[in-house]
Amino acid sequence: MKIHEYQAKSVLARFGVPVPRGEVTFNGHDAVAIAQRLGTSVVVVKAQIHAGGRGKGGGVKLAKSPDEAERLAKQMIGMTLVTHQTGPEGRVVRKVLIEEALNIDKELYLGLTLDRRIGMPVVMASKQGGMEIEEVAARDPKAIHREPIDAVLGAQPFQARAVAYALGLEGDAYKKCVDFVQKLVRAYIDVDASLAEINPLLVTKERNVVALDCKMNFDDNALFRHKDIVEMRDLNEEDPLEVEASKFGLNYIKLDGNVGCMVNGAGLAMATMDIIKLAGGEPANFLDVGGGASAEQVKNAFRIILSDKNVKAILINIFGGIMRGDRIAEGVVSASREIGLPVPVVVRLEGTNVELGKEILAKSGLPLITADGMWDAAQKVVAAAKSPSS
């Protein structure tokens, strides 16, 4: 789950992490009062969407008066902001953050995420702030300092000092950065975040260390412990099909291809997407119906896949362990009769009750394409997606 910048900053502030003063507004009229309350000669108006690169897209601007803040806020709210992370369709801006402007001395990078190779959170720091960390890593991997953190002990003082040293800080800024790092790690661990990215981490001319921007993602499996964070979820920023899938306990992620996938198990789903690409096709989605999905869930999965207008063919790839082949077959037949079959459907079943499942499909009278093995299924579904009749 992702949240907006202003929400992430409110989370960090609870743990004592320094952030700029600011307020969010859903309409431009409030910008005047907010700018006046901040009491600075310059404020920053920042569009709030779940995407980076807002500055380059015109979503971050300086205002030198409350009236200018109002004008800029009105321009941004309702606009479609296009960045390298939104894709060409962009995102509609529904709210803006009005924030105090600070005296910039240095822009640095500080991030915290899980390194799955070692099973530990890792602090990443770079002197090259304000840039995409992927670009920095590709150009100069040595420019990024990595500090593995014990999730039980948190950031030890010597580790925080190593990060501050790697950022080239001295004096008061060094000391404040050490404190900043320890508090950021504590926040990351306590709220079960999967990402906390401060870009840029700002050192002001007054030698303060501040989170000028902040991006936070959270482990969905831990959200039951954080009802306050769940309330920050903004469905307007999420793909409608992914939101719909979550209502039925389905793991769905929309992709850019034209071959719809319905699979049980995340590993098999990844393998299915790989083999579709190997066969010359492009998957339209990741969809894991889980180990014990009901026929009703299968039907809803079918409906969600077909809601994507780019889908030209569907591959149903099920290995029956906990999930029985006959249950999948019943769901497919029920969905096909209720929704229809506007595109070719290839079915590959293996495992528990597979013969019963195949019998249900055969007796349904539906024009389903059966396959023996994953490679056969991939070839058939890619061919069907490329067919002029699809």
Coordinates of C-alpha atoms in Angstrom, one line a residue:
M1 CA 0.0 0.0 0.0
K2 CA 1.2 3.5 -0.9
I3 CA 0.4 6.8 0.7
H4 CA 0.8 10.5 -0.3
E5 CA 3.9 12.6 0.5
Y6 CA 2.0 14.7 3.1
Q7 CA 0.7 11.5 4.8
A8 CA 4.2 10.0 4.9
K9 CA 5.6 13.1 6.5
S10 CA 2.9 13.0 9.2
V11 CA 3.9 9.4 9.9
L12 CA 7.6 10.4 10.2
A13 CA 6.8 13.4 12.3
R14 CA 5.2 11.1 14.9
F15 CA 8.7 9.5 15.4
G16 CA 10.4 12.9 15.6
V17 CA 11.8 12.9 12.1
P18 CA 12.2 16.6 11.0
V19 CA 9.9 17.6 8.1
P20 CA 8.9 21.0 6.7
R21 CA 5.8 22.7 8.1
G22 CA 2.9 22.4 5.7
E23 CA -0.8 21.7 5.1
V24 CA -2.8 19.9 2.4
T25 CA -5.8 21.3 0.7
F26 CA -8.4 20.0 -1.8
N27 CA -9.2 23.4 -3.2
G28 CA -7.2 26.5 -4.1
H29 CA -9.1 28.9 -2.0
D30 CA -7.6 27.5 1.2
A31 CA -4.0 28.1 -0.1
V32 CA -4.1 31.7 0.9
A33 CA -4.8 31.0 4.5
I34 CA -2.3 28.2 4.7
A35 CA 0.4 30.3 3.2
Q36 CA -0.4 33.1 5.7
R37 CA -0.3 30.6 8.6
L38 CA 3.1 29.3 7.5
G39 CA 4.4 32.9 7.6
T40 CA 7.3 32.5 5.2
S41 CA 8.0 34.8 2.3
V42 CA 8.1 31.8 -0.1
V43 CA 6.0 28.6 0.0
V44 CA 6.1 25.5 -2.2
V45 CA 2.9 24.2 -3.9
K46 CA 3.2 20.4 -4.5
A47 CA 0.8 18.2 -6.3
Q48 CA -0.1 15.0 -4.3
I49 CA -0.1 11.9 -6.5
H50 CA 1.4 8.4 -6.1
A51 CA 4.2 9.0 -8.5
G52 CA 7.7 10.6 -8.6
G53 CA 9.0 13.1 -11.1
R54 CA 6.3 15.7 -10.2
G55 CA 8.7 18.6 -10.4
K56 CA 9.6 17.8 -14.0
G57 CA 5.9 17.5 -14.9
G58 CA 5.0 20.9 -13.4
G59 CA 3.6 19.5 -10.2
V60 CA 6.0 21.4 -7.8
K61 CA 6.2 25.2 -7.9
L62 CA 7.4 28.1 -5.8
A63 CA 4.9 30.8 -4.7
K64 CA 6.3 34.2 -3.5
S65 CA 3.0 35.3 -2.0
P66 CA -0.3 33.8 -0.6
D67 CA -2.1 35.0 -3.7
E68 CA 0.3 33.3 -6.0
A69 CA 0.0 30.1 -3.9
E70 CA -3.8 30.2 -4.5
R71 CA -3.3 30.7 -8.2
L72 CA -0.9 27.8 -8.5
A73 CA -3.0 25.5 -6.3
K74 CA -6.0 26.2 -8.5
Q75 CA -4.0 25.4 -11.6
M76 CA -2.8 22.1 -10.2
I77 CA -6.0 20.8 -8.7
G78 CA -7.9 19.0 -11.4
M79 CA -5.0 18.9 -13.8
T80 CA -3.7 15.6 -15.3
L81 CA -0.1 15.3 -14.2
V82 CA 2.2 13.2 -16.5
T83 CA 5.5 12.0 -15.2
H84 CA 7.9 9.1 -16.1
Q85 CA 6.2 7.0 -13.4
T86 CA 2.5 7.7 -14.3
G87 CA 2.8 6.6 -17.9
P88 CA 1.3 8.7 -20.8
E89 CA -2.2 8.6 -19.2
G90 CA -1.0 10.6 -16.2
R91 CA -2.8 11.1 -12.8
V92 CA -5.5 13.6 -11.9
V93 CA -4.3 15.9 -9.1
R94 CA -7.0 16.1 -6.4
K95 CA -5.0 17.8 -3.6
V96 CA -1.9 19.9 -3.1
L97 CA 0.5 20.4 -0.3
I98 CA 1.4 23.9 0.7
E99 CA 4.7 23.9 2.5
E100 CA 7.3 26.3 3.8
A101 CA 10.3 26.9 1.6
L102 CA 13.7 26.2 3.2
N103 CA 17.2 27.6 2.6
I104 CA 18.8 24.7 0.6
D105 CA 22.5 24.0 1.1
K106 CA 22.7 20.3 0.0
E107 CA 20.4 17.8 -1.5
L108 CA 21.2 14.2 -0.5
Y109 CA 19.5 10.8 -0.8
L110 CA 18.4 8.5 2.0
G111 CA 16.3 5.4 1.6
L112 CA 15.3 2.4 3.6
T113 CA 13.9 -0.9 2.1
L114 CA 14.1 -4.6 2.5
D115 CA 17.0 -6.5 0.9
R116 CA 15.5 -9.9 0.3
R117 CA 18.9 -11.4 -0.4
I118 CA 20.0 -11.0 3.2
G119 CA 16.6 -10.8 4.8
M120 CA 17.3 -7.4 6.4
P121 CA 16.3 -3.8 6.0
V122 CA 19.0 -1.7 4.4
V123 CA 19.7 2.0 4.6
M124 CA 20.9 3.4 1.3
A125 CA 22.6 6.8 1.2
S126 CA 24.0 8.9 -1.6
K127 CA 25.4 12.4 -2.0
Q128 CA 23.5 12.6 -5.2
G129 CA 20.1 13.7 -4.0
G130 CA 17.1 14.8 -6.0
M131 CA 17.8 12.2 -8.7
E132 CA 16.3 8.7 -9.3
I133 CA 18.4 6.3 -7.2
E134 CA 18.1 3.8 -10.1
E135 CA 20.0 6.2 -12.3
V136 CA 22.7 6.8 -9.7
A137 CA 23.1 3.0 -9.2
A138 CA 23.4 2.4 -12.9
R139 CA 25.9 5.1 -13.5
D140 CA 28.0 4.8 -10.4
P141 CA 27.1 1.9 -8.0
K142 CA 29.9 3.0 -5.6
A143 CA 28.0 6.3 -5.1
I144 CA 25.5 4.5 -2.9
H145 CA 26.4 3.5 0.7
R146 CA 24.5 0.5 2.0
E147 CA 24.0 -0.2 5.7
P148 CA 22.2 -3.4 6.7
I149 CA 20.0 -3.0 9.8
D150 CA 18.9 -5.6 12.4
A151 CA 15.1 -5.2 12.5
V152 CA 15.1 -6.1 16.2
L153 CA 17.9 -3.9 17.4
G154 CA 17.2 -1.0 15.0
A155 CA 19.9 1.4 13.7
Q156 CA 22.9 1.4 16.1
P157 CA 24.7 4.6 16.7
F158 CA 27.8 3.5 14.8
Q159 CA 25.6 2.6 11.8
A160 CA 23.9 6.0 11.8
R161 CA 27.3 7.6 12.1
A162 CA 28.6 5.6 9.1
V163 CA 25.6 6.9 7.0
A164 CA 26.2 10.5 8.0
Y165 CA 29.9 10.1 7.2
A166 CA 29.1 8.6 3.8
L167 CA 26.9 11.6 3.0
G168 CA 29.9 13.9 3.7
L169 CA 28.4 15.8 6.6
E170 CA 30.3 17.5 9.3
G171 CA 29.5 19.4 12.6
D172 CA 25.9 20.0 13.5
A173 CA 24.6 18.6 10.3
Y174 CA 26.5 15.4 11.0
K175 CA 25.1 15.1 14.5
K176 CA 21.5 15.8 13.3
C177 CA 21.8 13.3 10.5
V178 CA 22.8 10.6 13.0
D179 CA 19.7 11.3 15.0
F180 CA 17.6 11.5 11.7
V181 CA 18.8 8.1 10.6
Q182 CA 18.0 6.4 13.9
K183 CA 14.5 7.9 14.0
L184 CA 13.8 7.0 10.4
V185 CA 14.7 3.4 10.9
R186 CA 12.5 3.2 14.0
A187 CA 9.6 4.6 12.1
Y188 CA 10.2 2.2 9.2
I189 CA 10.2 -0.8 11.5
D190 CA 7.4 0.2 13.8
V191 CA 4.9 0.9 11.0
D192 CA 5.9 -2.2 9.0
A193 CA 6.9 -0.2 6.0
S194 CA 8.4 -1.8 2.9
L195 CA 9.9 1.5 1.7
A196 CA 10.8 4.8 3.2
E197 CA 12.5 7.1 0.7
I198 CA 13.7 10.6 1.5
N199 CA 14.7 12.2 -1.8
P200 CA 15.9 14.8 -1.3
L201 CA 17.2 14.7 2.2
L202 CA 17.9 18.4 2.7
V203 CA 20.7 20.1 4.6
T204 CA 19.7 23.7 5.1
K205 CA 22.0 26.6 5.4
E206 CA 21.2 26.7 9.1
R207 CA 22.7 23.1 9.2
N208 CA 19.3 21.4 9.8
V209 CA 18.6 18.0 8.3
V210 CA 15.1 17.7 6.9
A211 CA 13.0 15.3 4.9
L212 CA 12.1 17.6 2.0
D213 CA 10.2 14.8 0.2
C214 CA 9.1 11.4 1.4
K215 CA 7.7 8.3 -0.1
M216 CA 6.4 5.4 2.0
N217 CA 5.0 2.0 1.1
F218 CA 3.7 -0.6 3.5
D219 CA 3.5 -4.4 3.8
D220 CA -0.1 -5.2 3.1
N221 CA 0.1 -8.3 5.3
A222 CA 0.8 -6.1 8.4
L223 CA -1.8 -3.5 7.8
F224 CA -4.2 -5.2 10.3
R225 CA -1.8 -3.7 13.0
H226 CA -2.1 -0.2 11.6
K227 CA -5.7 0.9 11.3
D228 CA -4.6 4.6 11.2
I229 CA -2.5 3.9 8.1
V230 CA -5.2 1.9 6.4
E231 CA -7.4 5.0 6.6
M232 CA -4.8 6.8 4.5
R233 CA -5.4 4.6 1.5
D234 CA -6.5 6.7 -1.5
L235 CA -8.4 4.5 -3.9
N236 CA -8.3 7.2 -6.6
E237 CA -4.6 6.6 -6.9
E238 CA -5.0 2.8 -7.5
D239 CA -6.0 0.9 -10.6
P240 CA -9.8 0.3 -10.5
L241 CA -9.3 -3.3 -11.5
E242 CA -6.8 -3.9 -8.7
V243 CA -9.2 -2.3 -6.2
E244 CA -12.0 -4.5 -7.4
A245 CA -9.9 -7.6 -7.2
S246 CA -8.9 -6.8 -3.6
K247 CA -12.6 -6.9 -2.6
F248 CA -12.6 -10.7 -3.4
G249 CA -9.3 -11.6 -1.9
L250 CA -7.6 -11.8 -5.3
N251 CA -4.0 -10.8 -6.0
Y252 CA -4.2 -8.8 -9.2
I253 CA -1.7 -6.5 -10.9
K254 CA -2.5 -5.0 -14.3
L255 CA 0.2 -5.1 -16.9
D256 CA 0.5 -3.8 -20.5
G257 CA 0.1 -7.0 -22.6
N258 CA -2.9 -8.7 -24.2
V259 CA -2.8 -12.3 -22.7
G260 CA -4.9 -12.5 -19.5
C261 CA -3.7 -14.9 -16.8
M262 CA -5.6 -16.7 -14.1
V263 CA -3.2 -18.8 -12.0
N264 CA -3.1 -20.3 -8.5
G265 CA 0.0 -19.5 -6.6
A266 CA 2.4 -16.5 -7.0
G267 CA 5.3 -18.7 -8.1
L268 CA 3.3 -20.4 -10.8
A269 CA 1.9 -17.0 -11.8
M270 CA 5.4 -15.6 -12.4
A271 CA 6.4 -18.7 -14.3
T272 CA 3.3 -18.5 -16.4
M273 CA 4.1 -14.9 -17.3
D274 CA 7.6 -15.9 -18.2
I275 CA 6.6 -18.7 -20.5
I276 CA 4.0 -16.5 -22.2
K277 CA 6.9 -14.0 -23.0
L278 CA 9.1 -17.0 -24.1
A279 CA 6.3 -18.0 -26.5
G280 CA 6.3 -14.5 -28.0
G281 CA 3.4 -13.0 -26.1
E282 CA 2.9 -10.3 -23.4
P283 CA 1.0 -11.0 -20.2
A284 CA -1.9 -8.5 -19.5
N285 CA -1.9 -9.1 -15.8
F286 CA -0.6 -11.0 -12.7
L287 CA -3.6 -12.8 -11.1
D288 CA -3.2 -15.3 -8.3
V289 CA -6.5 -16.7 -7.2
G290 CA -4.9 -18.3 -4.1
G291 CA -4.6 -21.8 -2.8
G292 CA -8.2 -22.3 -1.8
A293 CA -10.3 -20.0 -4.0
S294 CA -14.1 -20.7 -4.3
A295 CA -16.0 -21.0 -7.6
E296 CA -17.3 -17.5 -6.8
Q297 CA -13.8 -16.1 -6.6
V298 CA -12.8 -17.7 -9.8
K299 CA -15.9 -16.2 -11.5
N300 CA -14.9 -12.7 -10.2
A301 CA -11.3 -13.3 -11.4
F302 CA -12.6 -14.1 -14.8
R303 CA -14.8 -11.0 -14.9
I304 CA -11.9 -8.7 -13.7
I305 CA -9.6 -10.1 -16.4
L306 CA -12.2 -9.5 -19.1
S307 CA -12.7 -5.9 -17.8
D308 CA -9.3 -5.1 -19.3
K309 CA -10.1 -4.2 -22.9
N310 CA -6.5 -5.0 -24.0
V311 CA -7.0 -8.7 -23.3
K312 CA -7.3 -10.7 -26.5
A313 CA -7.0 -14.2 -25.0
I314 CA -6.9 -15.8 -21.5
L315 CA -4.8 -18.6 -20.1
I316 CA -6.1 -20.4 -17.1
N317 CA -3.2 -22.3 -15.6
I318 CA -4.0 -24.3 -12.4
F319 CA -2.0 -26.9 -10.5
G320 CA -4.4 -28.5 -8.0
G321 CA -3.0 -28.9 -4.6
I322 CA -5.3 -27.3 -2.0
M323 CA -7.1 -25.8 -5.0
R324 CA -9.1 -28.5 -6.7
G325 CA -9.4 -28.8 -10.5
D326 CA -13.1 -29.4 -10.4
R327 CA -13.7 -26.2 -8.4
I328 CA -11.7 -24.2 -11.0
A329 CA -13.7 -25.8 -13.8
E330 CA -17.0 -25.0 -12.1
G331 CA -16.0 -21.3 -11.7
V332 CA -14.8 -21.1 -15.3
V333 CA -18.0 -22.6 -16.7
S334 CA -20.2 -20.4 -14.4
A335 CA -18.3 -17.3 -15.4
S336 CA -18.3 -18.2 -19.1
R337 CA -22.1 -18.7 -19.1
E338 CA -22.8 -15.5 -17.1
I339 CA -20.3 -13.2 -18.9
G340 CA -19.8 -15.0 -22.2
L341 CA -16.6 -15.8 -24.0
P342 CA -15.6 -12.6 -25.9
V343 CA -12.0 -13.9 -26.3
P344 CA -10.4 -17.3 -26.7
V345 CA -9.8 -19.2 -23.4
V346 CA -7.0 -21.8 -23.0
V347 CA -7.2 -24.0 -19.9
R348 CA -4.4 -26.1 -18.5
L349 CA -5.3 -28.2 -15.4
E350 CA -3.1 -30.5 -13.4
G351 CA -3.2 -32.0 -9.9
T352 CA -6.1 -32.8 -7.5
N353 CA -9.4 -33.8 -9.3
V354 CA -7.9 -32.8 -12.6
E355 CA -9.8 -35.5 -14.5
L356 CA -13.1 -34.4 -12.9
G357 CA -12.3 -30.8 -13.8
K358 CA -11.6 -31.7 -17.4
E359 CA -14.8 -33.7 -17.6
I360 CA -16.8 -30.6 -16.3
L361 CA -15.1 -28.5 -19.0
A362 CA -15.8 -31.0 -21.8
K363 CA -19.5 -31.4 -20.9
S364 CA -20.0 -27.6 -20.7
G365 CA -20.3 -27.3 -24.4
L366 CA -18.2 -24.1 -24.3
P367 CA -15.5 -23.5 -26.9
L368 CA -12.6 -23.8 -24.4
I369 CA -9.1 -24.7 -25.7
T370 CA -7.5 -27.4 -23.5
A371 CA -3.7 -27.7 -23.2
D372 CA -1.3 -30.4 -22.1
G373 CA 1.5 -28.8 -20.1
M374 CA 2.6 -25.1 -19.8
W375 CA 4.5 -24.8 -23.0
D376 CA 1.6 -26.2 -25.0
A377 CA -0.7 -23.7 -23.2
A378 CA 1.6 -20.8 -23.8
Q379 CA 1.9 -21.5 -27.5
K380 CA -1.9 -21.9 -27.9
V381 CA -2.8 -18.7 -25.9
V382 CA -0.2 -16.5 -27.7
A383 CA -1.5 -17.8 -31.1
A384 CA -5.1 -17.1 -30.0
A385 CA -4.2 -13.6 -28.9
K386 CA -2.6 -12.9 -32.3
S387 CA -5.5 -14.3 -34.3
P388 CA -7.4 -11.7 -36.3
S389 CA -10.6 -12.9 -34.8
S390 CA -9.4 -12.2 -31.2

